[in-house]
Amino acid sequence: MTTIELDEVIVEVAADGGPSRRRLLGPVSTRLTEHRVSVIGANGSGKSTLLRLLNGLSLATSGRVTVAGRDVKTDGAAVRRLVGFGFTDPLSQLVMPTGREDVELSLRRSHRDRDTRRKAAEAVLLRFGLGHLADQSIYELSGGERQLMALTALLATDPEALVLDEPSTLLDLRNTMLLRRALTALPQTLVFATHDLEHALEAERTLVIEDGLVAFDGDPAGAVQYYRARAEALG
Amino acid sequence: MTTGRATRGFGLFGSPVPGHSLVHRAPLWVKFGFVLLVGVSTFVVRDWRVSAAVCGVVLLVHLASGLGLRRLMRSLAPLLPILVVLTGFQWWSHDLPFAARLVLGILAAYVAAGILTATTPVDQLLDGIVWAARPARRWVDPETVALTISIMLRSIPWIAGAFGDVRESAKARGLERSPRAVILPAVIHTVAYARRTGDALAARGLGDPR
Ligand SMILES: Nc1ncnc2c1ncn2[C@@H]1O[C@H](COP(=O)(O)OP(=O)(O)OP(=O)(O)O)[C@@H](O)[C@H]1O
Ligand SMILES: [Mg+2]
């Protein structure tokens, strides 16, 4: 399991036009060692802000984030090799016209030779059962196929951990189940944000984010219960 | 946003069409040389009949690579209005042979470049660019150059699509005549797209030094 550690992490941005700063997250201190961690919370609570810290997509204003002992701030490139990051919309993830080309792009770093790279890409696509869709334009794939393709491109480099920001939000029920099954089978450490509480329950540990703070941290059933109660109290 | 599909996937920057024609199998440098030659011909050739011949050859190569007339027509559609205006203007300001030479030259160069991008898998194109950028590797990482160019190629049709979409939604609100209602949102969409793409590349460590 890959250990992810946050130590007194705060994220702030400049508030419009003034010297004052707006706090989006923190202070958050936590140590994630579980195989599956889910993150839930209201819109705008700070889930994405938290997840983006985990592979250095954004950096903490203060505090420290480490993955497997490596500091995200000073050792970003190494952390990104360890941690794959998945966006809600696979179209922002896939930067090449077809799935195969996108997987090959992922592999450019590890496979300098084109023929071995092509073989490796083929193997990855077959492993995830996407061989028949590899050469189709990503715009012509269904939402579910596209999300699986994006996941495949992420997994091509064999990361140790995956951070997924609402991976099933754009999917229908069948594709959500398909994606969940694919995720369950992965050996990687997985941290994911979701509004699908059923999915959140499949984790070993759940964080509830509220106004940029970890409001609940513990077993998924308790977290979901807490989150529901809070939503009812507020609404 | 449902970026217009018709403007994407075809044209000069459309996605490659898999195939086994002679053109598909030709080495990249041959295809690139061909594009370069056609490009050079446009400002070397003085006689419009030679331009017509060059254009004819390019069209034959297009058909020989099995890309089909349909793709050709669709890729030319966005260019057509410009060519018509250009022909009229050059005819008026010079003469017909001059206009013909110019327009045929543009057509030939455009279609030739389209053949290159349509018959070459992106990965191979990237390798070619990496190879070509090697002499400059003391200053820039060739992989970064290749990635930049391929992202650029991918983005042009997207941006064209964004303008189409925005124009449609402006029309739905009866605002299609207002440049503000068309250009501003399209620019905002484009910046958002650029940020998303940048994020995606950064998340995958593609911009990291190796
Ligand atoms: N770059 C930024 N500049 C200013 N404010 C930002 C920025 N990014 C996010 N925010 C704000 O930070 C807060 C948290 O946003 P975040 O995207 O983390 O929420 P979230 O929990 O992921 O919400 P959702 O469930 O809608 O995805 C929001 O109020 C958002 O407006
Ligand atoms: Mg979010």
Coordinates of C-alpha atoms and ligand atoms in Angstrom, one line a residue:
Chain A
M1 CA 0.0 0.0 0.0
T2 CA 1.2 3.5 -0.8
T3 CA 1.2 5.8 2.2
I4 CA -0.1 9.3 1.5
E5 CA 0.5 11.9 4.2
L6 CA -0.8 15.4 4.7
D7 CA 0.7 17.5 7.4
E8 CA -1.0 20.8 8.3
V9 CA -1.9 21.4 4.7
I10 CA -3.5 24.7 3.8
V11 CA -4.6 25.8 0.3
E12 CA -5.3 29.5 -0.2
V13 CA -5.9 31.6 -3.3
A14 CA -5.8 35.4 -3.7
A15 CA -9.3 36.8 -3.3
D16 CA -10.3 39.0 -6.3
G17 CA -8.7 42.3 -6.3
G18 CA -7.5 42.4 -2.7
P19 CA -4.5 41.4 -0.7
S20 CA -6.7 39.2 1.4
R21 CA -6.6 35.4 0.7
R22 CA -9.4 33.0 0.5
R23 CA -8.9 29.6 2.1
L24 CA -10.1 26.7 0.0
L25 CA -8.8 23.9 2.2
G26 CA -7.2 23.2 5.6
P27 CA -5.6 22.9 7.8
V28 CA -5.7 19.2 7.1
S29 CA -3.5 16.5 8.6
T30 CA -4.1 12.9 7.8
R31 CA -2.3 9.7 7.0
L32 CA -3.8 7.4 4.4
T33 CA -2.6 3.9 4.4
E34 CA -5.7 2.0 3.3
H35 CA -6.1 0.3 -0.1
R36 CA -9.3 2.1 -0.8
V37 CA -10.2 5.6 0.5
S38 CA -13.3 7.5 -0.6
V39 CA -13.9 11.2 -0.2
I40 CA -17.4 12.7 -0.1
G41 CA -18.8 16.1 0.6
A42 CA -21.0 18.8 -0.8
N43 CA -20.3 20.7 -4.0
G44 CA -17.6 23.2 -3.5
S45 CA -16.5 21.7 -0.2
G46 CA -13.0 21.1 -1.4
K47 CA -12.8 17.5 -2.5
S48 CA -11.1 18.3 -5.8
T49 CA -8.8 20.7 -4.1
L50 CA -7.7 18.0 -1.8
L51 CA -7.2 15.4 -4.5
R52 CA -5.2 17.7 -6.7
L53 CA -2.7 18.0 -4.0
L54 CA -1.9 14.3 -4.0
N55 CA 0.0 14.3 -7.3
G56 CA 1.2 17.9 -7.3
L57 CA -1.4 19.2 -9.7
S58 CA -1.7 22.0 -7.3
L59 CA 0.6 22.8 -4.4
A60 CA -0.2 23.5 -0.8
T61 CA 0.2 27.1 0.3
S62 CA 1.7 25.7 3.5
G63 CA 2.2 22.3 5.0
R64 CA 3.5 19.2 3.5
V65 CA 2.1 16.5 1.2
T66 CA 4.1 13.3 0.8
V67 CA 3.5 10.1 -1.2
A68 CA 5.5 7.1 -0.2
G69 CA 7.8 9.4 1.7
R70 CA 8.4 11.7 -1.3
D71 CA 7.6 15.4 -1.0
V72 CA 5.1 16.4 -3.7
K73 CA 6.5 19.9 -3.8
T74 CA 10.2 19.1 -4.2
D75 CA 9.9 15.7 -5.9
G76 CA 6.8 16.3 -8.1
A77 CA 8.0 14.3 -11.1
A78 CA 8.7 11.2 -9.1
V79 CA 5.3 11.5 -7.3
R80 CA 3.5 11.8 -10.6
R81 CA 5.2 8.6 -11.8
L82 CA 3.8 6.9 -8.6
V83 CA 0.3 8.5 -8.7
G84 CA -2.0 8.6 -11.7
F85 CA -4.7 11.2 -11.6
G86 CA -8.1 10.7 -13.3
F87 CA -10.5 13.6 -14.1
T88 CA -14.3 13.5 -14.1
D89 CA -14.5 14.1 -17.8
P90 CA -12.4 11.6 -19.7
L91 CA -12.3 14.0 -22.7
S92 CA -10.1 16.3 -20.7
Q93 CA -7.9 13.3 -19.8
L94 CA -7.5 11.9 -23.3
V95 CA -5.2 14.2 -25.2
M96 CA -4.9 12.1 -28.4
P97 CA -7.5 11.4 -31.1
T98 CA -7.7 7.7 -30.4
G99 CA -7.3 5.5 -27.3
R100 CA -4.4 3.6 -28.8
E101 CA -2.5 6.8 -29.4
D102 CA -3.2 8.0 -26.0
V103 CA -1.9 4.8 -24.4
E104 CA 1.2 5.1 -26.6
L105 CA 1.6 8.7 -25.4
S106 CA 1.6 7.4 -21.8
L107 CA 4.2 4.9 -22.7
R108 CA 6.6 7.2 -24.5
R109 CA 8.7 7.7 -21.4
S110 CA 9.1 4.1 -20.5
H111 CA 9.4 2.7 -24.0
R112 CA 11.7 4.7 -26.3
D113 CA 11.5 2.3 -29.2
R114 CA 8.4 2.5 -31.3
D115 CA 7.9 -1.2 -31.9
T116 CA 8.2 -2.3 -28.3
R117 CA 6.0 0.7 -27.4
R118 CA 3.3 -0.4 -29.8
K119 CA 3.4 -4.0 -28.5
A120 CA 3.2 -2.7 -24.9
A121 CA 0.2 -0.5 -25.8
E122 CA -1.5 -3.4 -27.5
A123 CA -1.0 -5.6 -24.4
V124 CA -2.4 -2.9 -22.1
L125 CA -5.5 -2.4 -24.3
L126 CA -6.1 -6.2 -24.4
R127 CA -5.7 -6.5 -20.7
F128 CA -8.5 -4.1 -20.1
G129 CA -10.7 -5.6 -22.9
L130 CA -10.5 -2.4 -25.1
G131 CA -8.7 -3.8 -28.1
H132 CA -11.7 -3.4 -30.4
L133 CA -12.2 0.2 -29.4
A134 CA -8.5 1.3 -29.6
D135 CA -8.6 2.9 -33.0
Q136 CA -12.0 4.6 -32.7
S137 CA -12.0 8.3 -32.3
I138 CA -12.4 9.1 -28.6
Y139 CA -15.4 11.3 -29.5
E140 CA -17.2 8.3 -30.9
L141 CA -16.9 6.2 -27.8
S142 CA -19.7 6.0 -25.3
G143 CA -19.2 7.8 -22.0
G144 CA -18.5 4.5 -20.2
E145 CA -16.0 3.3 -22.8
R146 CA -14.3 6.6 -22.8
Q147 CA -13.9 6.6 -19.0
L148 CA -12.5 3.0 -19.2
M149 CA -10.1 4.2 -22.0
A150 CA -8.9 7.1 -19.9
L151 CA -8.4 4.7 -17.0
T152 CA -6.4 2.4 -19.2
A153 CA -4.2 5.2 -20.4
L154 CA -3.5 6.0 -16.7
L155 CA -2.8 2.4 -15.8
A156 CA -0.5 1.9 -18.8
T157 CA 2.4 3.3 -16.9
D158 CA 1.7 1.0 -13.9
P159 CA 1.4 3.6 -11.2
E160 CA 1.3 2.5 -7.5
A161 CA -1.7 4.6 -6.7
L162 CA -4.7 6.2 -8.5
V163 CA -6.4 9.4 -7.5
L164 CA -9.8 9.7 -9.2
D165 CA -12.0 12.8 -9.1
E166 CA -15.6 11.7 -9.4
P167 CA -14.9 8.9 -12.0
S168 CA -18.5 7.9 -12.3
T169 CA -20.4 11.2 -12.3
L170 CA -20.9 11.3 -16.0
L171 CA -21.9 7.6 -16.3
D172 CA -25.2 5.9 -16.4
L173 CA -26.0 3.0 -14.0
R174 CA -24.7 0.2 -16.2
N175 CA -21.4 2.0 -17.0
T176 CA -21.1 3.0 -13.3
M177 CA -21.3 -0.6 -12.4
L178 CA -18.8 -1.5 -15.1
L179 CA -16.4 1.1 -13.9
R180 CA -16.8 0.1 -10.3
R181 CA -16.1 -3.5 -11.2
A182 CA -13.0 -2.5 -13.1
L183 CA -11.8 -0.4 -10.1
T184 CA -12.4 -3.2 -7.6
A185 CA -10.1 -5.5 -9.5
L186 CA -7.2 -3.1 -9.5
P187 CA -4.2 -3.8 -7.2
Q188 CA -3.4 -0.1 -7.0
T189 CA -4.0 2.0 -3.9
L190 CA -7.1 4.1 -4.7
V191 CA -8.3 7.5 -3.5
F192 CA -11.5 8.7 -5.1
A193 CA -14.0 11.5 -4.6
T194 CA -17.6 10.7 -5.4
H195 CA -21.2 11.8 -5.0
D196 CA -22.3 8.2 -5.4
L197 CA -22.7 7.2 -1.7
E198 CA -23.1 3.5 -2.6
H199 CA -19.7 3.7 -4.3
A200 CA -18.2 5.5 -1.3
L201 CA -19.3 2.6 0.9
E202 CA -17.0 0.2 -1.0
A203 CA -13.9 1.9 0.5
E204 CA -12.2 0.9 3.7
R205 CA -12.1 4.5 4.9
T206 CA -14.0 7.6 4.1
L207 CA -13.3 11.3 4.5
V208 CA -16.1 13.8 4.6
I209 CA -15.1 17.2 3.5
E210 CA -17.0 20.2 4.8
D211 CA -16.0 23.8 4.0
G212 CA -12.4 22.9 3.3
L213 CA -12.0 20.8 6.5
V214 CA -12.1 17.1 7.2
A215 CA -15.4 16.9 9.2
F216 CA -15.4 13.1 9.5
D217 CA -12.7 10.5 9.0
G218 CA -13.5 6.9 9.6
D219 CA -15.5 3.9 8.5
P220 CA -17.5 4.4 5.3
A221 CA -20.9 3.6 6.8
G222 CA -20.4 6.1 9.7
A223 CA -19.2 8.7 7.2
V224 CA -22.2 8.3 4.9
Q225 CA -24.5 8.5 7.9
Y226 CA -22.8 11.6 9.2
Y227 CA -22.9 13.2 5.7
R228 CA -26.6 12.5 5.3
A229 CA -27.4 13.9 8.7
R230 CA -25.5 17.1 8.0
A231 CA -27.2 17.5 4.6
E232 CA -30.6 17.1 6.3
A233 CA -29.8 19.5 9.1
L234 CA -28.7 22.1 6.6
G235 CA -31.4 21.6 4.0
Chain B
M1 CA -20.5 21.7 -24.4
T2 CA -21.2 19.5 -27.5
T3 CA -18.4 20.6 -29.7
G4 CA -19.5 20.3 -33.3
R5 CA -18.5 16.9 -34.6
A6 CA -18.6 17.8 -38.3
T7 CA -15.7 20.2 -37.8
R8 CA -13.7 17.6 -36.0
G9 CA -12.2 14.5 -37.4
F10 CA -12.0 15.8 -40.9
G11 CA -9.9 18.4 -42.7
L12 CA -6.3 19.1 -42.5
F13 CA -6.0 18.3 -38.8
G14 CA -8.4 15.3 -38.8
S15 CA -7.5 12.1 -37.2
P16 CA -5.5 9.5 -39.2
V17 CA -7.4 7.0 -41.4
P18 CA -5.9 3.5 -41.0
G19 CA -5.0 1.8 -44.3
H20 CA -2.5 -0.1 -46.2
S21 CA -2.1 1.9 -49.3
L22 CA 1.4 2.7 -50.8
V23 CA 1.1 6.2 -49.3
H24 CA 0.3 4.8 -45.8
R25 CA 3.4 2.5 -46.0
A26 CA 5.7 5.2 -47.4
P27 CA 8.3 6.3 -44.9
L28 CA 7.6 9.5 -43.1
W29 CA 10.5 11.5 -44.7
V30 CA 9.1 10.7 -48.2
K31 CA 5.7 12.0 -47.2
F32 CA 7.2 15.0 -45.5
G33 CA 9.4 15.7 -48.5
F34 CA 6.3 15.5 -50.7
V35 CA 4.5 18.1 -48.6
L36 CA 7.6 20.3 -48.6
L37 CA 8.0 20.0 -52.4
V38 CA 4.4 20.9 -53.0
G39 CA 4.8 23.9 -50.7
V40 CA 8.0 25.1 -52.4
S41 CA 6.3 24.7 -55.8
T42 CA 3.7 27.3 -54.9
F43 CA 6.2 30.1 -54.9
V44 CA 8.6 28.7 -57.5
V45 CA 6.1 27.9 -60.3
R46 CA 5.1 30.9 -62.5
D47 CA 2.7 29.2 -64.9
W48 CA -0.8 28.4 -63.7
R49 CA -0.9 25.3 -65.8
V50 CA 2.0 23.9 -63.9
S51 CA 0.1 24.7 -60.7
A52 CA -2.9 22.9 -62.0
A53 CA -0.7 19.9 -62.8
V54 CA 0.8 19.9 -59.3
C55 CA -2.7 20.2 -57.8
G56 CA -3.8 17.3 -60.0
V57 CA -1.0 15.1 -58.9
V58 CA -1.8 15.9 -55.2
L59 CA -5.4 15.0 -55.8
L60 CA -4.4 11.7 -57.4
V61 CA -2.1 10.9 -54.4
H62 CA -5.1 11.7 -52.1
L63 CA -7.3 9.2 -54.0
A64 CA -4.5 6.6 -54.2
S65 CA -4.2 6.6 -50.4
G66 CA -7.8 5.5 -50.2
L67 CA -8.9 8.6 -48.3
G68 CA -11.9 9.0 -50.7
L69 CA -13.7 11.9 -52.3
R70 CA -16.0 12.4 -49.3
R71 CA -13.2 13.2 -46.9
L72 CA -11.7 15.5 -49.5
M73 CA -14.9 17.5 -49.9
R74 CA -15.5 17.7 -46.2
S75 CA -12.0 18.9 -45.5
L76 CA -12.3 21.5 -48.2
A77 CA -15.6 22.9 -47.1
P78 CA -14.3 25.3 -44.5
L79 CA -11.6 26.5 -46.9
L80 CA -13.9 27.1 -49.8
P81 CA -15.4 30.5 -48.9
I82 CA -11.9 31.9 -48.4
L83 CA -10.7 30.5 -51.8
V84 CA -13.7 31.9 -53.6
V85 CA -13.1 35.4 -52.1
L86 CA -9.4 35.1 -52.8
T87 CA -10.0 34.1 -56.5
G88 CA -12.4 37.0 -57.0
F89 CA -10.0 39.5 -55.4
Q90 CA -6.9 38.4 -57.2
W91 CA -8.8 38.2 -60.5
W92 CA -9.9 41.8 -60.0
S93 CA -6.5 43.1 -58.8
H94 CA -4.3 41.0 -61.1
D95 CA -5.7 38.7 -63.7
L96 CA -7.3 35.2 -63.9
P97 CA -4.1 33.2 -64.5
F98 CA -2.5 34.8 -61.4
A99 CA -5.6 34.0 -59.3
A100 CA -5.7 30.5 -60.6
R101 CA -2.0 29.9 -59.8
L102 CA -2.4 31.2 -56.3
V103 CA -5.6 29.3 -55.4
L104 CA -4.4 26.1 -57.0
G105 CA -1.2 26.4 -55.0
I106 CA -3.0 26.8 -51.7
L107 CA -5.3 23.9 -52.6
A108 CA -2.4 21.7 -53.4
A109 CA -0.5 22.5 -50.2
Y110 CA -3.6 22.1 -48.1
V111 CA -4.5 18.7 -49.5
A112 CA -0.9 17.5 -49.4
A113 CA -0.6 18.4 -45.7
G114 CA -3.9 16.6 -45.2
I115 CA -2.6 13.5 -46.8
L116 CA 0.4 13.5 -44.4
T117 CA -1.7 13.8 -41.3
A118 CA -4.3 11.4 -42.5
T119 CA -2.0 8.6 -43.4
T120 CA 0.5 8.9 -40.6
P121 CA -0.4 7.6 -37.1
V122 CA 0.2 10.4 -34.5
D123 CA 2.7 8.3 -32.7
Q124 CA 4.9 8.0 -35.9
L125 CA 4.5 11.7 -36.5
L126 CA 5.7 12.4 -33.0
D127 CA 8.7 10.2 -33.5
G128 CA 9.4 12.1 -36.7
I129 CA 9.2 15.5 -35.0
V130 CA 11.4 14.2 -32.1
W131 CA 13.9 13.1 -34.7
A132 CA 13.8 16.4 -36.5
A133 CA 14.1 18.4 -33.3
R134 CA 17.2 16.5 -32.1
P135 CA 19.7 19.0 -33.4
A136 CA 18.1 21.6 -31.0
R137 CA 18.1 19.3 -28.0
R138 CA 20.7 21.5 -26.2
W139 CA 18.0 24.1 -25.8
V140 CA 14.7 22.2 -25.9
D141 CA 13.6 18.7 -25.1
P142 CA 12.6 17.1 -28.5
E143 CA 9.8 15.2 -26.8
T144 CA 8.3 18.4 -25.5
V145 CA 8.5 19.9 -29.0
A146 CA 6.7 16.9 -30.5
L147 CA 4.1 17.0 -27.8
T148 CA 3.5 20.7 -28.2
I149 CA 3.0 20.3 -32.0
S150 CA 0.6 17.4 -31.6
I151 CA -1.4 19.2 -29.0
M152 CA -1.6 22.2 -31.3
L153 CA -2.8 20.0 -34.2
R154 CA -5.4 18.5 -32.0
S155 CA -6.6 21.8 -30.7
I156 CA -7.2 23.7 -33.9
P157 CA -10.3 21.6 -34.9
W158 CA -11.5 21.8 -31.3
I159 CA -11.4 25.6 -31.3
A160 CA -13.1 25.8 -34.6
G161 CA -15.8 23.6 -33.1
A162 CA -16.1 25.8 -30.1
F163 CA -16.8 28.8 -32.3
G164 CA -19.4 26.8 -34.1
D165 CA -21.1 25.7 -30.9
V166 CA -21.1 29.2 -29.4
R167 CA -22.5 30.7 -32.5
E168 CA -25.3 28.2 -32.3
S169 CA -26.2 28.9 -28.7
A170 CA -26.0 32.7 -29.5
K171 CA -28.4 32.1 -32.4
A172 CA -30.8 30.2 -30.0
R173 CA -31.0 33.5 -28.1
G174 CA -31.2 35.7 -31.1
L175 CA -27.8 37.1 -30.6
E176 CA -25.9 35.8 -33.6
R177 CA -25.2 39.3 -34.8
S178 CA -23.5 40.3 -31.7
P179 CA -19.7 39.7 -31.8
R180 CA -19.6 40.0 -28.1
A181 CA -22.1 37.1 -27.7
V182 CA -20.0 34.9 -30.1
I183 CA -16.4 35.8 -29.6
L184 CA -16.2 36.3 -25.8
P185 CA -17.8 32.9 -24.8
A186 CA -15.7 31.1 -27.5
V187 CA -12.5 32.7 -26.0
I188 CA -13.6 31.7 -22.5
H189 CA -14.3 28.1 -23.6
T190 CA -10.9 28.0 -25.4
V191 CA -9.0 29.2 -22.3
A192 CA -10.9 26.7 -20.2
Y193 CA -10.0 24.0 -22.7
A194 CA -6.4 25.0 -22.6
R195 CA -6.3 24.8 -18.9
R196 CA -7.9 21.4 -18.8
T197 CA -5.5 20.1 -21.4
G198 CA -2.6 21.6 -19.4
D199 CA -3.9 19.9 -16.3
A200 CA -4.3 16.6 -18.0
L201 CA -0.7 16.8 -19.3
A202 CA 0.7 17.9 -16.0
A203 CA -1.3 15.1 -14.2
R204 CA 0.3 12.5 -16.4
G205 CA 3.8 14.0 -15.8
L206 CA 4.2 14.7 -19.5
G207 CA 5.7 18.1 -18.9
D208 CA 8.2 16.8 -16.3
P209 CA 11.9 16.8 -17.0
R210 CA 13.1 13.3 -17.6
Ligands
LIG1 N1 -8.4 28.2 -8.7 C1 -9.4 28.5 -7.8 N2 -9.5 29.8 -7.5 C2 -10.5 30.2 -6.6 N3 -11.3 29.4 -6.1 C3 -11.3 28.1 -6.4 C4 -10.3 27.6 -7.3 N4 -10.5 26.3 -7.4 C5 -11.6 26.0 -6.6 N5 -12.0 27.1 -6.0 C6 -13.1 27.1 -5.0 O1 -12.8 26.2 -4.0 C7 -13.9 25.6 -3.4 C8 -13.7 24.1 -3.4 O2 -13.7 23.7 -4.7 P1 -13.6 22.2 -5.1 O3 -13.5 22.1 -6.6 O4 -12.4 21.5 -4.4 O5 -14.9 21.5 -4.6 P2 -15.5 20.1 -4.8 O6 -15.7 19.6 -3.4 O7 -14.6 19.3 -5.6 O8 -16.9 20.3 -5.4 P3 -17.7 19.4 -6.5 O9 -18.4 18.4 -5.7 O10 -18.7 20.4 -7.1 O11 -16.7 18.9 -7.5 C9 -15.1 26.1 -4.2 O12 -15.7 27.1 -3.5 C10 -14.4 26.7 -5.5 O13 -15.2 27.8 -5.9
MG2 MG -14.8 18.5 -7.6

